[in-house]
Amino acid sequence: MLGYDRRVVITGMGFVTPLGDSPDSIWERIAAGEGALAPIEAFPVAGLPNDAVAEIRDFDFVKGYALPELRKKLVKSRKYMARDIQLAVAAAQRAMSDAGLVGGGVDPNRIGIDLGAGLISSDLDELAPAIALASRQTGRFDFATWGREGIGVVEPIWLLKYLPNMLACHISILMDCQGPSNSITEAEASSNLAIAEAARIIARGKADVMVTGGADSKIHPLSLTRMALYGTMSRWRGDPAGGVRPFDVRRDGTLPGEGAGILILEELGHALRRNARIHGEVLGAGSGCDAVATGGLDPDGAGTEVAVRSALREAGIAPAEVGHVNAHAAGFQVGDLAEARAFARIFGPKKVPVVGLKGYLGNVASGAGAVELIASLVGVNRGLVPPTLNCDDLDPACEIDVPTGAPRPSESPIFVNTNVNVNGQAAAVVVKGGPVAAD
């Protein structure tokens, strides 16, 4: 497993999503077919192809998530935290509590952190005065004026709120993680790549516990504008809840979401010695690239195939042993079909259930892999495969089995979690649910 003798298990899960922040709440919504996509409430939107998002409403990470002993620290440090950071810190506290590690139990030098993070958009009010100053003469932005006068009116600590590594920094300070630390910024592939690296750090003996996963929020005027300009935003005009349609013949793009999924990974012997509850085991991981030299993504999903086959090989798992695949399935015409073709080649046409959860959650970007992995793990530990929402009419070109409606009984606790970003970076993680015993 993972190429080393040391096995890596999952002893903590923490998440903050538009569907809820506990295993029961998120599973109840998924099982009932209740997605979170709805007209945006955070700020007014006009002139964009769509106003539907999956947002977390009434989020207050100090009042709702702060551990009692950390509340004073978090009240002070909140001014340095963009929303992405707050989501990550909130989920990390839930994960550490779930793992039973809030009061210690691990040498600080042997606990590290490896997180997926993305581009954090600045609050517009923080830069507006400086931009106005640099544009006052001609109405066009002048870089010389910006450098000479504009920067002087920007808050000195402004950048600390928006660096992608700040998610890991805040968590490591609060949780006293003195071991290996890294942040991976590969958009939608980030979380799975971070989980893979964290698991291998433990397997190689460089740490006993790792905090991993990812967080992101694309509920921001700049993020929505980018999606519209890049042409990735769905133009769905029906019920907003149906805006992201994985593998559906009418899919036409994705919609933004936000959330955080944090996992506590631990060396099996270390977990057993402290009688930790074990949610599952990371068996293997792989990566590939679906980009093509002429631009765009490989329509046959060759990079996704490389990532999944590599993950299965590292796990020592045959395709027939996999209970389901949790696909990226962002609702893109080319991307969803490319994934479907890759899965059909690996597992055989319609042989393994393939689910896509962005119909519920929107696209959580750098947090997607971890949030979706946790949802699958919650499902298989109930003996069920989560269904896909909004795949009402499966594209006949997608020769895969897509469960819809009610959750389906799982024939195996092993699943593959995959993600691929718009630049072609693909990542896959193989996970086995359920309690784990020593060899």
Short mmCIF file of C-alpha atoms in Angstrom, two decimals:
data_model
loop_
_atom_site.label_atom_id
_atom_site.label_comp_id
_atom_site.label_asym_id
_atom_site.label_seq_id
_atom_site.Cartn_x
_atom_site.Cartn_y
_atom_site.Cartn_z
CA MET A 1 0.00 0.00 0.00
CA LEU A 2 1.43 3.41 -1.02
CA GLY A 3 4.70 1.59 -1.77
CA TYR A 4 5.72 1.32 1.92
CA ASP A 5 5.02 -0.95 4.89
CA ARG A 6 3.42 1.78 7.00
CA ARG A 7 -0.34 1.89 6.42
CA VAL A 8 -2.25 5.17 6.46
CA VAL A 9 -5.74 5.44 7.94
CA ILE A 10 -8.32 8.21 8.30
CA THR A 11 -9.08 8.99 11.94
CA GLY A 12 -10.68 12.42 11.62
CA MET A 13 -13.12 14.14 9.27
CA GLY A 14 -14.21 17.74 9.39
CA PHE A 15 -16.13 19.63 6.78
CA VAL A 16 -18.08 22.81 6.20
CA THR A 17 -20.37 22.67 3.17
CA PRO A 18 -23.60 24.17 1.86
CA LEU A 19 -25.19 20.79 2.69
CA GLY A 20 -24.16 20.91 6.34
CA ASP A 21 -21.19 20.22 8.57
CA SER A 22 -21.80 16.78 10.05
CA PRO A 23 -21.85 13.30 8.45
CA ASP A 24 -25.55 12.89 9.21
CA SER A 25 -26.59 16.27 7.81
CA ILE A 26 -24.65 15.95 4.57
CA TRP A 27 -25.80 12.38 4.01
CA GLU A 28 -29.46 13.19 4.70
CA ARG A 29 -29.39 15.94 2.06
CA ILE A 30 -27.66 13.72 -0.51
CA ALA A 31 -29.98 10.77 0.15
CA ALA A 32 -33.01 13.04 -0.21
CA GLY A 33 -31.73 14.53 -3.47
CA GLU A 34 -31.56 18.03 -1.99
CA GLY A 35 -28.85 20.15 -3.57
CA ALA A 36 -27.56 23.52 -2.42
CA LEU A 37 -27.59 25.43 -5.73
CA ALA A 38 -29.83 28.49 -5.44
CA PRO A 39 -29.87 32.19 -6.39
CA ILE A 40 -26.99 34.00 -4.73
CA GLU A 41 -27.67 36.01 -1.57
CA ALA A 42 -24.15 37.19 -0.64
CA PHE A 43 -24.11 40.14 -3.06
CA PRO A 44 -26.09 41.45 -6.04
CA VAL A 45 -25.35 39.92 -9.42
CA ALA A 46 -26.32 41.35 -12.79
CA GLY A 47 -25.23 40.73 -16.34
CA LEU A 48 -23.81 37.24 -15.76
CA PRO A 49 -25.01 34.06 -17.49
CA ASN A 50 -26.25 32.64 -14.19
CA ASP A 51 -26.88 33.78 -10.61
CA ALA A 52 -27.04 30.34 -8.99
CA VAL A 53 -24.33 29.26 -6.54
CA ALA A 54 -23.94 26.80 -3.67
CA GLU A 55 -23.18 29.13 -0.75
CA ILE A 56 -22.85 28.56 2.97
CA ARG A 57 -25.23 30.99 4.60
CA ASP A 58 -24.93 32.47 8.09
CA PHE A 59 -21.37 31.18 8.47
CA ASP A 60 -19.53 32.38 11.58
CA PHE A 61 -16.47 30.26 12.21
CA VAL A 62 -15.78 31.73 15.67
CA LYS A 63 -19.27 31.30 17.12
CA GLY A 64 -20.13 28.16 15.22
CA TYR A 65 -16.86 26.24 15.04
CA ALA A 66 -14.17 27.59 17.37
CA LEU A 67 -12.99 25.22 20.07
CA PRO A 68 -13.47 26.88 23.49
CA GLU A 69 -9.74 27.07 24.18
CA LEU A 70 -9.10 28.73 20.80
CA ARG A 71 -11.96 31.22 20.72
CA LYS A 72 -9.98 34.23 21.97
CA LYS A 73 -7.14 33.57 19.54
CA LEU A 74 -9.54 33.24 16.62
CA VAL A 75 -11.40 36.44 17.45
CA LYS A 76 -8.07 38.30 17.21
CA SER A 77 -6.76 36.52 14.13
CA ARG A 78 -10.01 36.59 12.14
CA LYS A 79 -9.07 39.96 10.60
CA TYR A 80 -6.16 38.23 8.88
CA MET A 81 -8.34 35.48 7.42
CA ALA A 82 -10.14 35.55 4.09
CA ARG A 83 -13.23 33.36 3.85
CA ASP A 84 -11.27 30.44 2.37
CA ILE A 85 -9.00 30.44 5.42
CA GLN A 86 -11.92 30.63 7.83
CA LEU A 87 -13.58 27.64 6.15
CA ALA A 88 -10.36 25.62 6.40
CA VAL A 89 -9.76 26.51 10.06
CA ALA A 90 -13.36 25.66 10.96
CA ALA A 91 -13.18 22.25 9.25
CA ALA A 92 -9.75 21.51 10.76
CA GLN A 93 -11.09 22.03 14.27
CA ARG A 94 -13.94 19.63 13.55
CA ALA A 95 -11.47 17.08 12.14
CA MET A 96 -9.08 17.29 15.09
CA SER A 97 -12.00 16.93 17.49
CA ASP A 98 -13.33 13.95 15.54
CA ALA A 99 -9.87 12.35 15.70
CA GLY A 100 -9.63 12.89 19.45
CA LEU A 101 -6.48 14.96 19.11
CA VAL A 102 -7.61 18.34 20.47
CA GLY A 103 -5.94 17.64 23.81
CA GLY A 104 -2.74 16.31 22.23
CA GLY A 105 -1.79 12.68 21.80
CA VAL A 106 0.88 13.18 19.17
CA ASP A 107 4.40 14.60 19.25
CA PRO A 108 4.19 18.08 17.62
CA ASN A 109 7.27 17.23 15.56
CA ARG A 110 5.44 14.23 14.11
CA ILE A 111 2.28 16.00 12.95
CA GLY A 112 2.34 17.92 9.67
CA ILE A 113 -0.03 19.58 7.25
CA ASP A 114 -0.57 19.34 3.49
CA LEU A 115 -3.49 21.33 2.08
CA GLY A 116 -5.08 22.11 -1.23
CA ALA A 117 -5.73 25.82 -1.75
CA GLY A 118 -6.63 28.14 -4.59
CA LEU A 119 -6.59 31.70 -5.81
CA ILE A 120 -8.17 33.82 -3.07
CA SER A 121 -9.92 36.89 -4.43
CA SER A 122 -9.43 40.12 -2.50
CA ASP A 123 -12.33 42.01 -0.96
CA LEU A 124 -12.99 44.79 -3.45
CA ASP A 125 -13.29 47.51 -0.80
CA GLU A 126 -9.72 46.87 0.34
CA LEU A 127 -8.17 47.75 -3.03
CA ALA A 128 -10.73 50.17 -4.46
CA PRO A 129 -9.21 53.39 -3.00
CA ALA A 130 -5.75 52.52 -4.35
CA ILE A 131 -7.13 51.58 -7.77
CA ALA A 132 -9.12 54.81 -7.91
CA LEU A 133 -6.00 56.76 -7.03
CA ALA A 134 -4.04 55.10 -9.82
CA SER A 135 -6.83 55.82 -12.33
CA ARG A 136 -7.79 59.38 -11.43
CA GLN A 137 -5.82 61.23 -14.11
CA THR A 138 -7.03 59.51 -17.29
CA GLY A 139 -9.59 56.99 -16.12
CA ARG A 140 -7.16 54.23 -17.09
CA PHE A 141 -5.03 52.31 -14.61
CA ASP A 142 -1.52 53.77 -14.40
CA PHE A 143 1.13 51.43 -13.00
CA ALA A 144 3.56 54.25 -12.19
CA THR A 145 0.96 56.02 -10.05
CA TRP A 146 0.03 52.73 -8.44
CA GLY A 147 3.62 52.08 -7.41
CA ARG A 148 4.30 55.65 -6.31
CA GLU A 149 1.06 56.50 -4.49
CA GLY A 150 -1.49 53.69 -4.65
CA ILE A 151 0.35 51.06 -2.64
CA GLY A 152 0.67 53.52 0.23
CA VAL A 153 -3.09 53.45 0.88
CA VAL A 154 -3.31 49.64 0.92
CA GLU A 155 -3.45 48.11 4.41
CA PRO A 156 0.07 46.77 5.20
CA ILE A 157 -1.24 43.36 6.28
CA TRP A 158 -3.54 43.08 3.25
CA LEU A 159 -1.56 40.30 1.55
CA LEU A 160 -1.61 38.03 4.61
CA LYS A 161 -5.32 37.45 4.08
CA TYR A 162 -4.93 36.21 0.53
CA LEU A 163 -1.81 34.05 0.24
CA PRO A 164 -2.86 30.44 -0.53
CA ASN A 165 -0.46 29.00 2.05
CA MET A 166 -2.23 30.91 4.82
CA LEU A 167 -4.79 28.11 5.18
CA ALA A 168 -2.05 25.73 6.28
CA CYS A 169 -0.23 28.42 8.27
CA HIS A 170 -3.20 29.27 10.49
CA ILE A 171 -4.10 25.63 11.09
CA SER A 172 -0.52 24.61 11.87
CA ILE A 173 -0.16 27.45 14.38
CA LEU A 174 -3.45 26.66 16.11
CA MET A 175 -2.86 22.89 16.14
CA ASP A 176 0.90 23.06 16.82
CA CYS A 177 1.82 21.14 13.67
CA GLN A 178 5.63 21.23 13.63
CA GLY A 179 6.17 18.47 11.07
CA PRO A 180 6.20 18.66 7.23
CA SER A 181 4.12 21.48 5.74
CA ASN A 182 3.02 22.16 2.19
CA SER A 183 0.26 23.83 0.17
CA ILE A 184 -0.76 22.62 -3.28
CA THR A 185 -2.41 25.05 -5.68
CA GLU A 186 -3.67 23.00 -8.63
CA ALA A 187 -7.28 24.22 -8.66
CA GLU A 188 -9.74 21.31 -8.61
CA ALA A 189 -6.95 18.71 -8.42
CA SER A 190 -5.44 20.31 -5.31
CA SER A 191 -7.16 18.35 -2.55
CA ASN A 192 -6.52 14.91 -4.00
CA LEU A 193 -2.88 15.79 -4.67
CA ALA A 194 -2.51 17.06 -1.09
CA ILE A 195 -4.12 13.93 0.36
CA ALA A 196 -1.80 11.77 -1.74
CA GLU A 197 1.30 13.65 -0.61
CA ALA A 198 0.21 13.64 3.05
CA ALA A 199 -0.39 9.88 2.96
CA ARG A 200 3.03 9.25 1.42
CA ILE A 201 4.74 11.43 4.05
CA ILE A 202 3.28 9.15 6.73
CA ALA A 203 4.03 5.99 4.74
CA ARG A 204 7.68 7.06 4.39
CA GLY A 205 7.95 7.55 8.13
CA LYS A 206 8.36 11.34 8.06
CA ALA A 207 5.27 11.93 10.21
CA ASP A 208 2.74 9.95 12.22
CA VAL A 209 -0.23 12.29 11.70
CA MET A 210 -1.05 14.68 8.85
CA VAL A 211 -3.79 17.29 8.51
CA THR A 212 -4.87 17.34 4.86
CA GLY A 213 -7.67 18.10 2.42
CA GLY A 214 -8.55 21.52 1.08
CA ALA A 215 -10.85 24.52 1.08
CA ASP A 216 -12.03 27.18 -1.34
CA SER A 217 -14.74 29.75 -1.89
CA LYS A 218 -15.72 30.98 -5.32
CA ILE A 219 -18.69 32.99 -4.01
CA HIS A 220 -17.04 36.28 -4.92
CA PRO A 221 -17.69 38.91 -7.63
CA LEU A 222 -14.27 38.38 -9.21
CA SER A 223 -14.63 34.59 -9.24
CA LEU A 224 -18.03 34.76 -10.91
CA THR A 225 -16.74 37.28 -13.43
CA ARG A 226 -13.80 35.03 -14.29
CA MET A 227 -16.13 32.08 -14.86
CA ALA A 228 -18.28 34.17 -17.18
CA LEU A 229 -15.27 35.48 -19.13
CA TYR A 230 -13.71 32.03 -19.46
CA GLY A 231 -17.01 30.55 -20.65
CA THR A 232 -17.14 27.87 -17.95
CA MET A 233 -20.33 29.09 -16.24
CA SER A 234 -23.52 27.15 -16.88
CA ARG A 235 -26.27 29.03 -18.71
CA TRP A 236 -29.02 26.78 -17.35
CA ARG A 237 -32.35 28.61 -17.31
CA GLY A 238 -34.48 26.10 -15.44
CA ASP A 239 -34.75 25.55 -11.69
CA PRO A 240 -31.46 26.89 -10.22
CA ALA A 241 -31.05 23.64 -8.30
CA GLY A 242 -30.55 21.88 -11.65
CA GLY A 243 -27.76 24.13 -12.91
CA VAL A 244 -24.89 21.61 -12.74
CA ARG A 245 -25.72 18.40 -14.61
CA PRO A 246 -23.01 15.72 -14.38
CA PHE A 247 -23.01 13.43 -17.44
CA ASP A 248 -26.46 14.68 -18.44
CA VAL A 249 -27.08 15.25 -22.14
CA ARG A 250 -28.07 18.89 -21.40
CA ARG A 251 -24.98 19.80 -19.37
CA ASP A 252 -23.47 23.12 -20.41
CA GLY A 253 -21.04 24.20 -17.69
CA THR A 254 -20.49 24.48 -13.97
CA LEU A 255 -21.50 26.78 -11.12
CA PRO A 256 -19.44 27.91 -8.13
CA GLY A 257 -19.58 26.56 -4.63
CA GLU A 258 -17.63 26.89 -1.41
CA GLY A 259 -16.58 24.64 1.41
CA ALA A 260 -13.82 22.81 3.19
CA GLY A 261 -13.00 19.16 3.74
CA ILE A 262 -10.24 18.29 6.20
CA LEU A 263 -8.98 14.78 6.93
CA ILE A 264 -6.72 13.58 9.72
CA LEU A 265 -4.47 10.85 8.33
CA GLU A 266 -2.56 8.67 10.76
CA GLU A 267 -0.17 5.74 10.71
CA LEU A 268 -2.17 2.63 11.54
CA GLY A 269 -0.08 1.52 14.53
CA HIS A 270 -0.15 5.01 16.01
CA ALA A 271 -3.94 5.10 15.67
CA LEU A 272 -4.43 1.66 17.19
CA ARG A 273 -2.19 2.44 20.17
CA ARG A 274 -4.41 5.34 21.16
CA ASN A 275 -7.63 3.44 20.37
CA ALA A 276 -8.66 5.93 17.71
CA ARG A 277 -11.81 5.42 15.69
CA ILE A 278 -10.86 4.61 12.10
CA HIS A 279 -13.11 5.80 9.27
CA GLY A 280 -11.13 4.24 6.44
CA GLU A 281 -7.73 3.75 4.83
CA VAL A 282 -5.88 5.49 2.00
CA LEU A 283 -4.66 2.70 -0.25
CA GLY A 284 -3.03 4.52 -3.15
CA ALA A 285 -2.95 7.61 -5.32
CA GLY A 286 -1.96 8.68 -8.81
CA SER A 287 -1.83 11.68 -11.11
CA GLY A 288 -1.82 12.40 -14.83
CA CYS A 289 -2.46 15.21 -17.29
CA ASP A 290 -5.32 15.58 -19.76
CA ALA A 291 -3.94 18.68 -21.47
CA VAL A 292 -3.07 18.46 -25.17
CA ALA A 293 -0.40 20.41 -27.04
CA THR A 294 -2.94 22.17 -29.26
CA GLY A 295 -4.84 23.49 -26.23
CA GLY A 296 -7.82 22.26 -24.25
CA LEU A 297 -8.37 18.81 -22.75
CA ASP A 298 -7.89 15.38 -24.23
CA PRO A 299 -11.41 14.32 -25.26
CA ASP A 300 -10.51 10.69 -24.52
CA GLY A 301 -9.44 11.36 -20.93
CA ALA A 302 -5.99 9.79 -21.26
CA GLY A 303 -4.63 11.72 -18.26
CA THR A 304 -7.52 10.65 -16.06
CA GLU A 305 -6.88 7.06 -17.11
CA VAL A 306 -3.18 7.39 -16.19
CA ALA A 307 -4.09 8.83 -12.78
CA VAL A 308 -6.64 6.12 -11.93
CA ARG A 309 -4.53 3.20 -13.18
CA SER A 310 -1.54 4.52 -11.25
CA ALA A 311 -3.62 4.84 -8.08
CA LEU A 312 -5.01 1.31 -8.44
CA ARG A 313 -1.54 -0.08 -9.10
CA GLU A 314 -0.12 1.61 -6.00
CA ALA A 315 -3.07 0.33 -3.96
CA GLY A 316 -2.66 -3.21 -5.25
CA ILE A 317 -6.32 -3.17 -6.25
CA ALA A 318 -7.88 -4.66 -9.39
CA PRO A 319 -10.57 -2.59 -11.17
CA ALA A 320 -13.16 -5.26 -10.32
CA GLU A 321 -12.62 -4.65 -6.59
CA VAL A 322 -13.77 -1.01 -6.79
CA GLY A 323 -17.26 -0.31 -5.46
CA HIS A 324 -17.70 3.08 -7.10
CA VAL A 325 -15.90 6.04 -8.63
CA ASN A 326 -16.52 9.59 -7.41
CA ALA A 327 -15.80 11.55 -10.59
CA HIS A 328 -14.93 15.21 -11.09
CA ALA A 329 -18.01 15.59 -13.34
CA ALA A 330 -18.18 19.39 -13.35
CA GLY A 331 -20.90 19.49 -16.01
CA PHE A 332 -18.69 20.27 -19.03
CA GLN A 333 -19.52 18.72 -22.38
CA VAL A 334 -15.95 17.67 -23.20
CA GLY A 335 -14.70 17.08 -19.65
CA ASP A 336 -17.50 14.77 -18.48
CA LEU A 337 -17.35 12.73 -21.67
CA ALA A 338 -13.55 12.43 -21.42
CA GLU A 339 -13.86 11.10 -17.88
CA ALA A 340 -16.59 8.67 -18.89
CA ARG A 341 -14.43 7.31 -21.69
CA ALA A 342 -11.51 6.83 -19.32
CA PHE A 343 -13.65 5.00 -16.76
CA ALA A 344 -15.19 2.76 -19.43
CA ARG A 345 -11.71 1.72 -20.58
CA ILE A 346 -10.48 1.04 -17.05
CA PHE A 347 -13.48 -0.71 -15.56
CA GLY A 348 -15.45 -1.77 -18.62
CA PRO A 349 -18.60 -0.08 -19.97
CA LYS A 350 -21.23 0.29 -17.24
CA LYS A 351 -19.34 -2.05 -14.89
CA VAL A 352 -18.69 0.26 -11.92
CA PRO A 353 -21.05 2.95 -10.58
CA VAL A 354 -19.75 6.46 -11.35
CA VAL A 355 -21.13 9.34 -9.30
CA GLY A 356 -20.72 13.11 -9.55
CA LEU A 357 -21.65 15.31 -6.60
CA LYS A 358 -21.38 18.81 -8.05
CA GLY A 359 -25.11 18.84 -8.70
CA TYR A 360 -25.43 19.09 -4.91
CA LEU A 361 -22.41 21.19 -4.02
CA GLY A 362 -21.48 23.21 -7.07
CA ASN A 363 -17.79 23.36 -7.91
CA VAL A 364 -15.85 23.81 -4.66
CA ALA A 365 -12.67 24.17 -6.73
CA SER A 366 -9.56 23.47 -4.62
CA GLY A 367 -11.74 21.99 -1.87
CA ALA A 368 -13.75 19.75 -4.21
CA GLY A 369 -11.66 16.59 -3.94
CA ALA A 370 -11.67 16.47 -0.15
CA VAL A 371 -15.33 17.40 0.28
CA GLU A 372 -16.42 14.82 -2.30
CA LEU A 373 -14.11 12.14 -0.87
CA ILE A 374 -15.62 12.62 2.58
CA ALA A 375 -19.15 12.36 1.13
CA SER A 376 -18.28 9.04 -0.52
CA LEU A 377 -16.63 7.79 2.67
CA VAL A 378 -19.70 8.71 4.72
CA GLY A 379 -21.78 6.77 2.20
CA VAL A 380 -19.72 3.56 2.00
CA ASN A 381 -19.52 3.46 5.80
CA ARG A 382 -23.29 3.23 5.66
CA GLY A 383 -23.05 0.54 2.98
CA LEU A 384 -24.30 2.91 0.29
CA VAL A 385 -23.17 4.67 -2.88
CA PRO A 386 -24.24 8.34 -3.08
CA PRO A 387 -26.49 9.09 -6.07
CA THR A 388 -25.83 11.71 -8.73
CA LEU A 389 -28.13 14.74 -8.80
CA ASN A 390 -29.40 16.30 -12.05
CA CYS A 391 -28.33 13.49 -14.38
CA ASP A 392 -31.89 13.12 -15.61
CA ASP A 393 -31.00 12.00 -19.12
CA LEU A 394 -27.60 10.28 -19.31
CA ASP A 395 -25.62 11.28 -22.37
CA PRO A 396 -25.63 8.10 -24.51
CA ALA A 397 -22.00 8.76 -25.40
CA CYS A 398 -21.09 8.27 -21.71
CA GLU A 399 -20.93 4.48 -21.43
CA ILE A 400 -20.95 4.41 -17.63
CA ASP A 401 -23.36 3.43 -14.88
CA VAL A 402 -24.51 6.63 -13.13
CA PRO A 403 -26.64 5.98 -10.01
CA THR A 404 -29.48 8.47 -9.59
CA GLY A 405 -32.45 8.75 -7.25
CA ALA A 406 -31.98 6.89 -3.98
CA PRO A 407 -28.57 5.77 -2.68
CA ARG A 408 -27.56 2.39 -4.03
CA PRO A 409 -26.21 -0.47 -1.87
CA SER A 410 -22.44 -0.61 -2.14
CA GLU A 411 -20.90 -3.87 -3.26
CA SER A 412 -17.46 -2.87 -1.99
CA PRO A 413 -16.14 -0.36 0.57
CA ILE A 414 -13.36 0.60 -1.87
CA PHE A 415 -13.83 3.70 -4.04
CA VAL A 416 -11.75 5.93 -6.28
CA ASN A 417 -12.00 9.70 -5.90
CA THR A 418 -10.96 11.71 -8.97
CA ASN A 419 -10.65 15.33 -10.01
CA VAL A 420 -9.27 17.13 -13.04
CA ASN A 421 -8.79 20.87 -13.47
CA VAL A 422 -9.37 22.98 -16.57
CA ASN A 423 -5.67 22.84 -17.45
CA GLY A 424 -5.70 19.04 -17.47
CA GLN A 425 -4.11 18.14 -14.12
CA ALA A 426 -5.79 14.91 -13.02
CA ALA A 427 -5.54 13.27 -9.60
CA ALA A 428 -6.99 10.10 -8.11
CA VAL A 429 -7.05 8.61 -4.61
CA VAL A 430 -8.11 5.06 -3.68
CA VAL A 431 -9.86 4.77 -0.31
CA LYS A 432 -11.29 1.84 1.59
CA GLY A 433 -14.03 2.61 4.08
CA GLY A 434 -14.83 0.96 7.36
CA PRO A 435 -12.81 0.01 10.42
CA VAL A 436 -9.29 -1.25 9.79
CA ALA A 437 -7.44 -3.92 11.75
CA ALA A 438 -3.70 -4.50 12.01
CA ASP A 439 -2.17 -7.08 9.67
#
